[in-house]
PDB file of C-alpha atoms and ligand atoms in Angstrom:
ATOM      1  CA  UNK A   1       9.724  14.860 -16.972  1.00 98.00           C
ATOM      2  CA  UNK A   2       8.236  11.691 -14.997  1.00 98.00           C
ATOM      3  CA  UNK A   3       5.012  11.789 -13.466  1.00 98.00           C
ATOM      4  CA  UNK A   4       3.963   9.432 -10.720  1.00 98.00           C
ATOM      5  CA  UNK A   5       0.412   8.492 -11.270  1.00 98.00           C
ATOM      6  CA  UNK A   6      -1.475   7.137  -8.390  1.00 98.00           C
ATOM      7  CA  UNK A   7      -4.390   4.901  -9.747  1.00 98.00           C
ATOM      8  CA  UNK A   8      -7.403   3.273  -8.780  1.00 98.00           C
ATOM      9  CA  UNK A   9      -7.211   0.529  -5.576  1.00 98.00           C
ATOM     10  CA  UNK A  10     -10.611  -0.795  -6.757  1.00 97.00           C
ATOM     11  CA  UNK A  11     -13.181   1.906  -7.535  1.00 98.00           C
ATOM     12  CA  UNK A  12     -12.485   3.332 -11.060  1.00 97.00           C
ATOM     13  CA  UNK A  13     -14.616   6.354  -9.793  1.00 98.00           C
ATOM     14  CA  UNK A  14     -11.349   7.467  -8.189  1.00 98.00           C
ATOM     15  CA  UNK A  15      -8.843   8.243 -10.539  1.00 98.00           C
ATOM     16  CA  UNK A  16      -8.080  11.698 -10.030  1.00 98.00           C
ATOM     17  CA  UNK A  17      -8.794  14.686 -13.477  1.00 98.00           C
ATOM     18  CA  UNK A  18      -5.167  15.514 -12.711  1.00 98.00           C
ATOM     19  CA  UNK A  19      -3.948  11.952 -13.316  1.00 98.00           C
ATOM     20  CA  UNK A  20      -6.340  11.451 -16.177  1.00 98.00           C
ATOM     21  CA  UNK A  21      -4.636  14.703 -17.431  1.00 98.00           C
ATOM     22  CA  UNK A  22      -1.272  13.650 -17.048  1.00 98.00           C
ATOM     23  CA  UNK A  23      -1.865   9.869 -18.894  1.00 98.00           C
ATOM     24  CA  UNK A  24      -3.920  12.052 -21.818  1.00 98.00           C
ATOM     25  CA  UNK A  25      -0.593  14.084 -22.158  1.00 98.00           C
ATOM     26  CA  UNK A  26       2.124  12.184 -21.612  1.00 98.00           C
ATOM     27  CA  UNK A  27       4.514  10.497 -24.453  1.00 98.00           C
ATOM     28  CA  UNK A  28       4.435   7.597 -22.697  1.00 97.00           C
ATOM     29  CA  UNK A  29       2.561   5.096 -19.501  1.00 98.00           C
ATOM     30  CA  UNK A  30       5.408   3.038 -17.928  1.00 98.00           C
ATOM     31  CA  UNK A  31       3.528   0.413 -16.149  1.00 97.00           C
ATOM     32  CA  UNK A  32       3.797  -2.450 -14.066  1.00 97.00           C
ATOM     33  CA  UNK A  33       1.589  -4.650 -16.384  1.00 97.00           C
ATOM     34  CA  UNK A  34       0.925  -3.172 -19.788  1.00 98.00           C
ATOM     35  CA  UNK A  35      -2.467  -5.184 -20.145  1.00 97.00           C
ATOM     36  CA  UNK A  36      -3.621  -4.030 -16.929  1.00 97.00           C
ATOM     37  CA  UNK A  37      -2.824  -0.726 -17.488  1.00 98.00           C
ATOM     38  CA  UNK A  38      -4.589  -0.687 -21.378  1.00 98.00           C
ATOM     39  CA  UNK A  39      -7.663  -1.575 -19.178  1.00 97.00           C
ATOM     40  CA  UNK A  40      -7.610   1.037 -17.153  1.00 98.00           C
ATOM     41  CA  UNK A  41      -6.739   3.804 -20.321  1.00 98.00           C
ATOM     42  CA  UNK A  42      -9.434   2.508 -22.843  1.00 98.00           C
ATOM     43  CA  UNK A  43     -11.903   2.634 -20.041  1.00 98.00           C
ATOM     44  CA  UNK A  44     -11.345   6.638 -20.008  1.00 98.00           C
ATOM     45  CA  UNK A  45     -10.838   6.386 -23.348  1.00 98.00           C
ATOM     46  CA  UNK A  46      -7.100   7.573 -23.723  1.00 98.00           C
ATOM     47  CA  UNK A  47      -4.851   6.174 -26.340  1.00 97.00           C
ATOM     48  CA  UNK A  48      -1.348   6.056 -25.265  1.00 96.00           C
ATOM     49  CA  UNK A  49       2.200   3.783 -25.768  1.00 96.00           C
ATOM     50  CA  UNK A  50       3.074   1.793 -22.927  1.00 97.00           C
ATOM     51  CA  UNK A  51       6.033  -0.258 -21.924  1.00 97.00           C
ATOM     52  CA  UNK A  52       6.674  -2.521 -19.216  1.00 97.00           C
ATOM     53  CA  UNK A  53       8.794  -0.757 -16.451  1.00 97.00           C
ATOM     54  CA  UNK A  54      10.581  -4.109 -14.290  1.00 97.00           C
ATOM     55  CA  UNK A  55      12.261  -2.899 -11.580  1.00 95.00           C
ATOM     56  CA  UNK A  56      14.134  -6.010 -11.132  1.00 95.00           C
ATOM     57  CA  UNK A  57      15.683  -5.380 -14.396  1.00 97.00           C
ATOM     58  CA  UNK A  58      18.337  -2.959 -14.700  1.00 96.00           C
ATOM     59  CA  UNK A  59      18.329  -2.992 -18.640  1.00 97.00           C
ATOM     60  CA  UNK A  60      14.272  -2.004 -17.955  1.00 97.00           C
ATOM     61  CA  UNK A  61      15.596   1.105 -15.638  1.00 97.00           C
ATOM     62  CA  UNK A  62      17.898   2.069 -18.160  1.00 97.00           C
ATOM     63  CA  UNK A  63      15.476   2.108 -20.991  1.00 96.00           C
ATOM     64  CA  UNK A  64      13.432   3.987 -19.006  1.00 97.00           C
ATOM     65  CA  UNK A  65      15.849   6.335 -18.035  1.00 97.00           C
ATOM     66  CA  UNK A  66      16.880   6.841 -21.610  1.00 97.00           C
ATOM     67  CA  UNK A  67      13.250   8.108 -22.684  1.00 97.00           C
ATOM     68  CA  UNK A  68      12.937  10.689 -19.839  1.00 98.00           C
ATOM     69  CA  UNK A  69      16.926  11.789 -20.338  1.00 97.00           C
ATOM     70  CA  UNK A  70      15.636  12.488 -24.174  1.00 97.00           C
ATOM     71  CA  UNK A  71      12.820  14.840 -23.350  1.00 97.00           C
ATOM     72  CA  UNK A  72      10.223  12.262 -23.378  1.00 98.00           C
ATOM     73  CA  UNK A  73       7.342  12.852 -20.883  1.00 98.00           C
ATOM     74  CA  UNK A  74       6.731   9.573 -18.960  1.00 98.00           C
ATOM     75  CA  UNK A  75       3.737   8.826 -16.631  1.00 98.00           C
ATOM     76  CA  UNK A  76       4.694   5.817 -14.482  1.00 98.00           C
ATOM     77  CA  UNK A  77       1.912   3.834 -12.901  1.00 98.00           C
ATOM     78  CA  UNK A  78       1.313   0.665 -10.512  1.00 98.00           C
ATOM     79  CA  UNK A  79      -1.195  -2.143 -11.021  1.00 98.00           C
ATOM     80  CA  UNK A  80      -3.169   0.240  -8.284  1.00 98.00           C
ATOM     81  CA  UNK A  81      -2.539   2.646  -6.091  1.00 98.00           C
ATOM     82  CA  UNK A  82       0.319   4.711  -5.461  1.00 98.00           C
ATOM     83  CA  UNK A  83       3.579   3.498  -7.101  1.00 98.00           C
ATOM     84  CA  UNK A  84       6.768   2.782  -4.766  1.00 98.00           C
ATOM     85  CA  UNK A  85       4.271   2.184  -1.992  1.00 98.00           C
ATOM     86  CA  UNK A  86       4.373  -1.433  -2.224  1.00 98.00           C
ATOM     87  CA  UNK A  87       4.725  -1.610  -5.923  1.00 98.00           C
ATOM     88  CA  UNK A  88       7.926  -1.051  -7.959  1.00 97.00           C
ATOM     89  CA  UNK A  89       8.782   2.385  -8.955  1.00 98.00           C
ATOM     90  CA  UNK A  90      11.650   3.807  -6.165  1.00 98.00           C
ATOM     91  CA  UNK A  91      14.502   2.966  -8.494  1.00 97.00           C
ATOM     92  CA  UNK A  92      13.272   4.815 -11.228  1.00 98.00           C
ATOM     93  CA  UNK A  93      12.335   8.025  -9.792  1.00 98.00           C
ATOM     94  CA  UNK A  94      15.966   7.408  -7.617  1.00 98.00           C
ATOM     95  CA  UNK A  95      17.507   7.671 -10.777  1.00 97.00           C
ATOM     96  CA  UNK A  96      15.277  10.284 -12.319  1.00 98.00           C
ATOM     97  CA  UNK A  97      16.732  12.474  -9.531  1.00 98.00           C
ATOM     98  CA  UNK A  98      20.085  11.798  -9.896  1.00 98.00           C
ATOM     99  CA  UNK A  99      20.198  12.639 -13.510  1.00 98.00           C
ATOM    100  CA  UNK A 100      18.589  15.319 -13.081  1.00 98.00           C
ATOM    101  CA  UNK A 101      15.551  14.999 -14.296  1.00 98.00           C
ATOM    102  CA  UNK A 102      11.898  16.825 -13.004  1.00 98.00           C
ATOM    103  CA  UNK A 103       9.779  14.706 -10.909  1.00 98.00           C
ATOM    104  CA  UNK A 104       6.121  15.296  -9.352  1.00 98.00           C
ATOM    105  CA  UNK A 105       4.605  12.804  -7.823  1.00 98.00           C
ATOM    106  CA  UNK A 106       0.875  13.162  -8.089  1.00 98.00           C
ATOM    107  CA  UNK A 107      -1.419  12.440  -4.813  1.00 98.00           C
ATOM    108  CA  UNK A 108      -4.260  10.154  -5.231  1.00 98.00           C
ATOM    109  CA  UNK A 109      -5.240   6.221  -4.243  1.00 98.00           C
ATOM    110  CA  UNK A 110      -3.380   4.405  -1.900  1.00 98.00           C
ATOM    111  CA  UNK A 111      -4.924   1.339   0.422  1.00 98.00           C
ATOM    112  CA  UNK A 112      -2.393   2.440   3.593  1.00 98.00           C
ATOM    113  CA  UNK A 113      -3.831   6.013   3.414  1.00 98.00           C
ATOM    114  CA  UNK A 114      -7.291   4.820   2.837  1.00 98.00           C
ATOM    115  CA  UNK A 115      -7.100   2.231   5.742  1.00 98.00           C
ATOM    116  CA  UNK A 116      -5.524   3.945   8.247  1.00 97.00           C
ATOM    117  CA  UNK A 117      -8.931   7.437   7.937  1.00 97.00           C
ATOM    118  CA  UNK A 118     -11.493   5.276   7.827  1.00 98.00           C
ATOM    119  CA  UNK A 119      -9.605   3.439  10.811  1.00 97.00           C
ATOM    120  CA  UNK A 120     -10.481   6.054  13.319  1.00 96.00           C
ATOM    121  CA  UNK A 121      -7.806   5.035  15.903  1.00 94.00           C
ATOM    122  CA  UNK A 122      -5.213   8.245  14.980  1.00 89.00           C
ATOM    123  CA  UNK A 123      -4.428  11.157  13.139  1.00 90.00           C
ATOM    124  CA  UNK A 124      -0.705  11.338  13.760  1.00 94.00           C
ATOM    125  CA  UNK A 125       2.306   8.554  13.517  1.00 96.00           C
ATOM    126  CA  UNK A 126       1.942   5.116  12.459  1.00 97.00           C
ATOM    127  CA  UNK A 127       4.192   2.452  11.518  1.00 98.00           C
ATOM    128  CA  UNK A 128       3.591   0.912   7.584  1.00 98.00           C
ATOM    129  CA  UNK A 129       5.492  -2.169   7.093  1.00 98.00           C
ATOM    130  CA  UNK A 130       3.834  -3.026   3.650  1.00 98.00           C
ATOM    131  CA  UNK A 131       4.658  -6.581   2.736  1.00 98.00           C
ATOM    132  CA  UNK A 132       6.038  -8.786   5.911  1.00 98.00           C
ATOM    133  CA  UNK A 133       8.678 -11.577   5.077  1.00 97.00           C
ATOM    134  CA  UNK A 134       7.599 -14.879   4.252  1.00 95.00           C
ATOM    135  CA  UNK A 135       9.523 -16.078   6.995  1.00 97.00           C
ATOM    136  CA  UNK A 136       7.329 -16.366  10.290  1.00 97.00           C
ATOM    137  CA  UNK A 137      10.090 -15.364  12.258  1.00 98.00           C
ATOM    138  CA  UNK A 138      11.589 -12.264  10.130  1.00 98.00           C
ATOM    139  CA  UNK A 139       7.838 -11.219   9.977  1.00 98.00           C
ATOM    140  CA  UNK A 140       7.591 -11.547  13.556  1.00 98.00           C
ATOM    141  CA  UNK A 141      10.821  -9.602  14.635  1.00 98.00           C
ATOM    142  CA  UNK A 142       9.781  -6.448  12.515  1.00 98.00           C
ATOM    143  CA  UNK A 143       6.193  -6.780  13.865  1.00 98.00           C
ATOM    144  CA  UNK A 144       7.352  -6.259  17.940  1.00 98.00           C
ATOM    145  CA  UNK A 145      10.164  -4.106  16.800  1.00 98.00           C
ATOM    146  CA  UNK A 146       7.051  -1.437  14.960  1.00 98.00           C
ATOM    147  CA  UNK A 147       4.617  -2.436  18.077  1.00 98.00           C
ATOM    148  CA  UNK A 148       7.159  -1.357  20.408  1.00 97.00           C
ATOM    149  CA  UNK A 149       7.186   2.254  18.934  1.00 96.00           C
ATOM    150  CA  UNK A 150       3.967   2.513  20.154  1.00 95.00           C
ATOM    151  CA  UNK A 151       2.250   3.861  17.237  1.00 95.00           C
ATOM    152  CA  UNK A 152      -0.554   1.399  15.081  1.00 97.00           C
ATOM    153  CA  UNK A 153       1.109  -0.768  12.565  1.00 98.00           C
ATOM    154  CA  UNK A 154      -0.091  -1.112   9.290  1.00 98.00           C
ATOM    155  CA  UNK A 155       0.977  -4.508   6.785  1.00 98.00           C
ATOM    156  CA  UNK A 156      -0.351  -5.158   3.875  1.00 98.00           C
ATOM    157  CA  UNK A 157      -1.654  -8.998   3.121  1.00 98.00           C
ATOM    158  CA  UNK A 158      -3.265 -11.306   0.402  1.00 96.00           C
ATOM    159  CA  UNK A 159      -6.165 -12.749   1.248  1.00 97.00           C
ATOM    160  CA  UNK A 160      -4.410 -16.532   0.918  1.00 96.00           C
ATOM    161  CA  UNK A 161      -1.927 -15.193   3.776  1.00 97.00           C
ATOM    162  CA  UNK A 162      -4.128 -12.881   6.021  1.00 98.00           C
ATOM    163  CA  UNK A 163      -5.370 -16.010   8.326  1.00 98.00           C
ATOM    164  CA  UNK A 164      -1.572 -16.905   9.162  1.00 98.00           C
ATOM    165  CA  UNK A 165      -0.749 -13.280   9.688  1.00 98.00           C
ATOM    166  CA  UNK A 166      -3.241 -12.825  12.851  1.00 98.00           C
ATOM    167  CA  UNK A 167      -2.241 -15.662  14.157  1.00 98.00           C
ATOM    168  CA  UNK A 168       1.468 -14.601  13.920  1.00 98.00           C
ATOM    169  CA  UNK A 169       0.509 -11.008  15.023  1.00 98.00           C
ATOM    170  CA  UNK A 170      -1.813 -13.049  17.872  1.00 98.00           C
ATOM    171  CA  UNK A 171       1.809 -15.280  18.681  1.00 98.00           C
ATOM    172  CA  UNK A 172       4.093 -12.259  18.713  1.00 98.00           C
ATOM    173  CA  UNK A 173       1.685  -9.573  20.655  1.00 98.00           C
ATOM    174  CA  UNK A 174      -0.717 -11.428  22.448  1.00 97.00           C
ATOM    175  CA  UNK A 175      -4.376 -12.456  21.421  1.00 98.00           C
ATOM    176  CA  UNK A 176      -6.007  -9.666  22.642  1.00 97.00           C
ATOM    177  CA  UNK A 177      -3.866  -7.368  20.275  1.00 98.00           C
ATOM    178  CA  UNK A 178      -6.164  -5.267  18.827  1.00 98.00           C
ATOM    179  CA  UNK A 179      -6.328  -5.077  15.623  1.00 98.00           C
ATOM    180  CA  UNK A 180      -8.618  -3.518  12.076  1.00 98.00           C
ATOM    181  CA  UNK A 181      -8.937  -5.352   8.682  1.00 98.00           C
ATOM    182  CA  UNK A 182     -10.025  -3.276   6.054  1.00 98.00           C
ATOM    183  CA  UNK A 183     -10.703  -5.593   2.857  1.00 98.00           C
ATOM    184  CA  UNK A 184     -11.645  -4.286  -0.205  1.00 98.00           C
ATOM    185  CA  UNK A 185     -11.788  -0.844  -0.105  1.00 98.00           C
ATOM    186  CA  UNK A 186     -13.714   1.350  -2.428  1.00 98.00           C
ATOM    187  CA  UNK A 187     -15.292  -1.665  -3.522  1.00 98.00           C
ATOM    188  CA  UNK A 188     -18.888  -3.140  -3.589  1.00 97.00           C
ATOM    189  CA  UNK A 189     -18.077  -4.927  -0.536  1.00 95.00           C
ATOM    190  CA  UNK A 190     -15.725  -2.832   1.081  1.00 98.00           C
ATOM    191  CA  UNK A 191     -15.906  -4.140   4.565  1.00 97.00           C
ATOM    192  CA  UNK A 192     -14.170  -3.429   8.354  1.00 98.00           C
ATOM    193  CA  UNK A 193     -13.423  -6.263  11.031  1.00 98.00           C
ATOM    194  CA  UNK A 194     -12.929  -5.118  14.275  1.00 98.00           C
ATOM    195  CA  UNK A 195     -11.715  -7.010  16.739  1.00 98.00           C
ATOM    196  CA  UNK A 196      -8.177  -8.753  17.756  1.00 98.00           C
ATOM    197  CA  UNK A 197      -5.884 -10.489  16.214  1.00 98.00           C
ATOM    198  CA  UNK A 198      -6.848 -14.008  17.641  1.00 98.00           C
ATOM    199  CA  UNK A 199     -10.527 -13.230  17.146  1.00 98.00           C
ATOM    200  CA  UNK A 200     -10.149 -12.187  13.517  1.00 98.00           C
ATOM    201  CA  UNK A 201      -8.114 -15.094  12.521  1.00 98.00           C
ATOM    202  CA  UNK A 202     -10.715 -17.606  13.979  1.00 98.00           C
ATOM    203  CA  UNK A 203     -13.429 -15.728  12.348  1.00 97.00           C
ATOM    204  CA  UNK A 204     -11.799 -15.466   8.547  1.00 97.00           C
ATOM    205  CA  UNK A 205     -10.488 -18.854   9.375  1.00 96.00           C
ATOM    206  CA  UNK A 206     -14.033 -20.380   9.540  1.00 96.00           C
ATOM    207  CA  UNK A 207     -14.704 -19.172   5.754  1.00 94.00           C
ATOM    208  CA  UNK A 208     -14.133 -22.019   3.036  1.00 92.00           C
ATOM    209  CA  UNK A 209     -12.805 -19.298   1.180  1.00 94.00           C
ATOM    210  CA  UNK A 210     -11.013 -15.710   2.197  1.00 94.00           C
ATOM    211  CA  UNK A 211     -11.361 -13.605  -0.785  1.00 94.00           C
ATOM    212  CA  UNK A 212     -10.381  -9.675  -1.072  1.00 95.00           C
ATOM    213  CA  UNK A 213      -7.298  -7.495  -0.934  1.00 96.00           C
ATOM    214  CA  UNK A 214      -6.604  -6.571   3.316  1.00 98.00           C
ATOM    215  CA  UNK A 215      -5.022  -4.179   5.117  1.00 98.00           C
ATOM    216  CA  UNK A 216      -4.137  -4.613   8.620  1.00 98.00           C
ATOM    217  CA  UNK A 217      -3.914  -2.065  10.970  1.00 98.00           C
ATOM    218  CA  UNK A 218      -2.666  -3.649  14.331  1.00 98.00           C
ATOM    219  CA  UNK A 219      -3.722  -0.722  17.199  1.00 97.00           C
ATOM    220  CA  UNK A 220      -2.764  -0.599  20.605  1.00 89.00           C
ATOM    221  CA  UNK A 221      -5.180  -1.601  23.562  1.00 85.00           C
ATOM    222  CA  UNK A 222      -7.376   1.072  25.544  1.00 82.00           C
ATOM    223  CA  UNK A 223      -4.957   2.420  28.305  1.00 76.00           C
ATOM    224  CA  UNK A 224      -7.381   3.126  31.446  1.00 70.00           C
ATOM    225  CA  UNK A 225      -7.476   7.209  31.453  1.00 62.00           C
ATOM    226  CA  UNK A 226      -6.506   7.422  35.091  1.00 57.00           C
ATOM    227  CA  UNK A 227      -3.194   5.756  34.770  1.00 60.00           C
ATOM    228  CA  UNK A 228      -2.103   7.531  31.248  1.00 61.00           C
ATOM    229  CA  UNK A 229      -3.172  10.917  33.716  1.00 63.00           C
ATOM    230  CA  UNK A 230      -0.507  10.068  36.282  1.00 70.00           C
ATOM    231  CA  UNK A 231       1.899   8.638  34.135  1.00 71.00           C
ATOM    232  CA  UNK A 232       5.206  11.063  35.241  1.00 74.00           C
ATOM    233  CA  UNK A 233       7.030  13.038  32.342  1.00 76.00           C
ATOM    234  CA  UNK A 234      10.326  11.952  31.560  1.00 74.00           C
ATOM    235  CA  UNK A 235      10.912  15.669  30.553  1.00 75.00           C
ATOM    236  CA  UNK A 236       9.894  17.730  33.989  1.00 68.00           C
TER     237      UNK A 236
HETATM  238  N1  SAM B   1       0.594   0.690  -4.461  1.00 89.98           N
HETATM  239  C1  SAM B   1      -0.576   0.228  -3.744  1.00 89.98           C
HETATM  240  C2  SAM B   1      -1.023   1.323  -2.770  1.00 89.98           C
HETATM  241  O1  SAM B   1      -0.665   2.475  -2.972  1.00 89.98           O
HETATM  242  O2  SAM B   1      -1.749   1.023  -1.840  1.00 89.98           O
HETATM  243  C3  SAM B   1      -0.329  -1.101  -3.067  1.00 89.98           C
HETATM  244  C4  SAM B   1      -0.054  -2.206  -4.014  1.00 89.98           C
HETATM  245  S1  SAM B   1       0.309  -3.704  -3.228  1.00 89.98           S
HETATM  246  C5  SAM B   1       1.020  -4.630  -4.541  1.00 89.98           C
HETATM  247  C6  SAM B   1      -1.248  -4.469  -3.096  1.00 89.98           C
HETATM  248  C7  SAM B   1      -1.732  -4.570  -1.639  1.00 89.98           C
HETATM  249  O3  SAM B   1      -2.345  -3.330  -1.252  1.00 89.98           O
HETATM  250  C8  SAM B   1      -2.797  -5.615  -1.424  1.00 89.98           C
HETATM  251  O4  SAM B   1      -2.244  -6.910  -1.195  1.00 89.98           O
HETATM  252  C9  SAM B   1      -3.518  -5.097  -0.196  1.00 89.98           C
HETATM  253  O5  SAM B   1      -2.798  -5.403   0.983  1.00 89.98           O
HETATM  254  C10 SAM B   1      -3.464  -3.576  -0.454  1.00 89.98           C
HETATM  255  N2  SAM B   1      -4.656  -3.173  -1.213  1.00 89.98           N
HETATM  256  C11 SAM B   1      -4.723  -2.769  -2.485  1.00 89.98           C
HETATM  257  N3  SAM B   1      -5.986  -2.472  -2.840  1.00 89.98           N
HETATM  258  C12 SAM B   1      -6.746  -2.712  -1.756  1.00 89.98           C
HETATM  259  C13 SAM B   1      -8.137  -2.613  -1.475  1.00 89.98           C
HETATM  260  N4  SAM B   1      -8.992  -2.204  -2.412  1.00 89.98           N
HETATM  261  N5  SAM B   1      -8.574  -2.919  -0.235  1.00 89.98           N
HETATM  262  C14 SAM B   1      -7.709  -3.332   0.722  1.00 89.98           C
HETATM  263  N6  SAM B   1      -6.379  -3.455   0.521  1.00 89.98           N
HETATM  264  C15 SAM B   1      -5.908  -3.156  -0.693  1.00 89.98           C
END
């Protein structure tokens, strides 16, 4: 049986009882970094194997694989958050599924779904992109392609990167774009920029220093109400 075990994005407060349930029980934590995750299991106090689950490594997948295909029950877990949501975990449970083997994923912490409530800007689709490409213009192309959907877009950036990103969001949709940075969630200082993309890069461009973890949520300007009203239905 694997287990996917969302952990904490920052606030330790929010591991879930399930999860903490699931890592008590388990055979064994695969993790993403064993000492990170030994931090986060002596803190509650749990005593527990783990092993280093590289997704880049197909021998690591197949060792894996081999536990669960025994019997063993394996809790797999991210540095934070949710695993496969920006964090390596996809081929495993892939091949968990194949062979056969029971999966349940277990809800809990993850900085998109965090972002995107406290965002206030919609309760229904959205575009998450995680990551962008290094390359300005790969980045770029899968920004406007999302954008044009016309749903909010949601990346996820470092805070050594997140200056560059506005301006590239600012280059490819215009500096007005609007757009919400939500850095360190669940944190002590959790904090929301609102503003657009040009304004937020000159702002977090003025600091000696950007520190935090960011998501950006890139929303769509105000359409004036009157106009949206008389906008004709392609269906009648
Ligand atoms: N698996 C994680 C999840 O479910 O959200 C994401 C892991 S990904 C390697 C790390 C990125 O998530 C960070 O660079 C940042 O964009 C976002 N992130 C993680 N924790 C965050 C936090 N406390 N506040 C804002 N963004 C965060």
């Amino acid at each position: 049986m694997l287990y996917i075990v969302p952990t904490p994005i920052g606030n330790l407060q929010d591991i879930t009882l399930r999860a903490l349930e699931v890592l008590k029980t388990a055979d064994a934590v695969l993790c993403e970094d064993t000492r990170r995750t030994q931090i986060l299991l002596s803190h509650f106090g749990i005593s527990k194997p783990t092993y280093r689950y590289n997704e880049n490594d197909p021998r690591s997948v197949a060792r894996c694989l081999e536990a669960l295909k025994g019997g063993k029950t394996c809790a797999l877990v991210s540095d934070c958050g949710t695993p496969c949501i920006s964090d390596p975990g996809w081929r495993l449970v892939k091949e968990a599924v194949e062979a056969g083997i029971k999966v349940s994923s277990l809800p809990g912490p993850s900085a998109v779904a965090c972002a995107l409530a406290g965002a206030g800007i919609t309760g229904g689709a959205f575009t998450f992109l995680g990551f962008l490409p290094r390359k300005a213009g790969k980045a770029a192309k899968l920004i406007a392609a999302a954008y044009a959907l016309n749903h909010p877009v949601v990346v996820y950036e470092s805070p050594y990167r997140v200056v560059k990103m506005l301006e590239l969001i600012a280059k490819t949709l215009g500096d007005d774009t609007p757009v919400i940075a939500a850095r360190e969630l669940s944190k002590v200082y959790e904090e929301w920029l609102r503003g657009t993309a040009a304004g937020l890069a000159r702002e977090l461009g003025k600091k000696s220093k950007v520190q935090g973890e960011f998501v950006l949520i890139i929303d769509r300007p105000a359409e004036p109400e009157r106009e949206k009203e008389n906008e004709p239905d392609p269906y009648f």
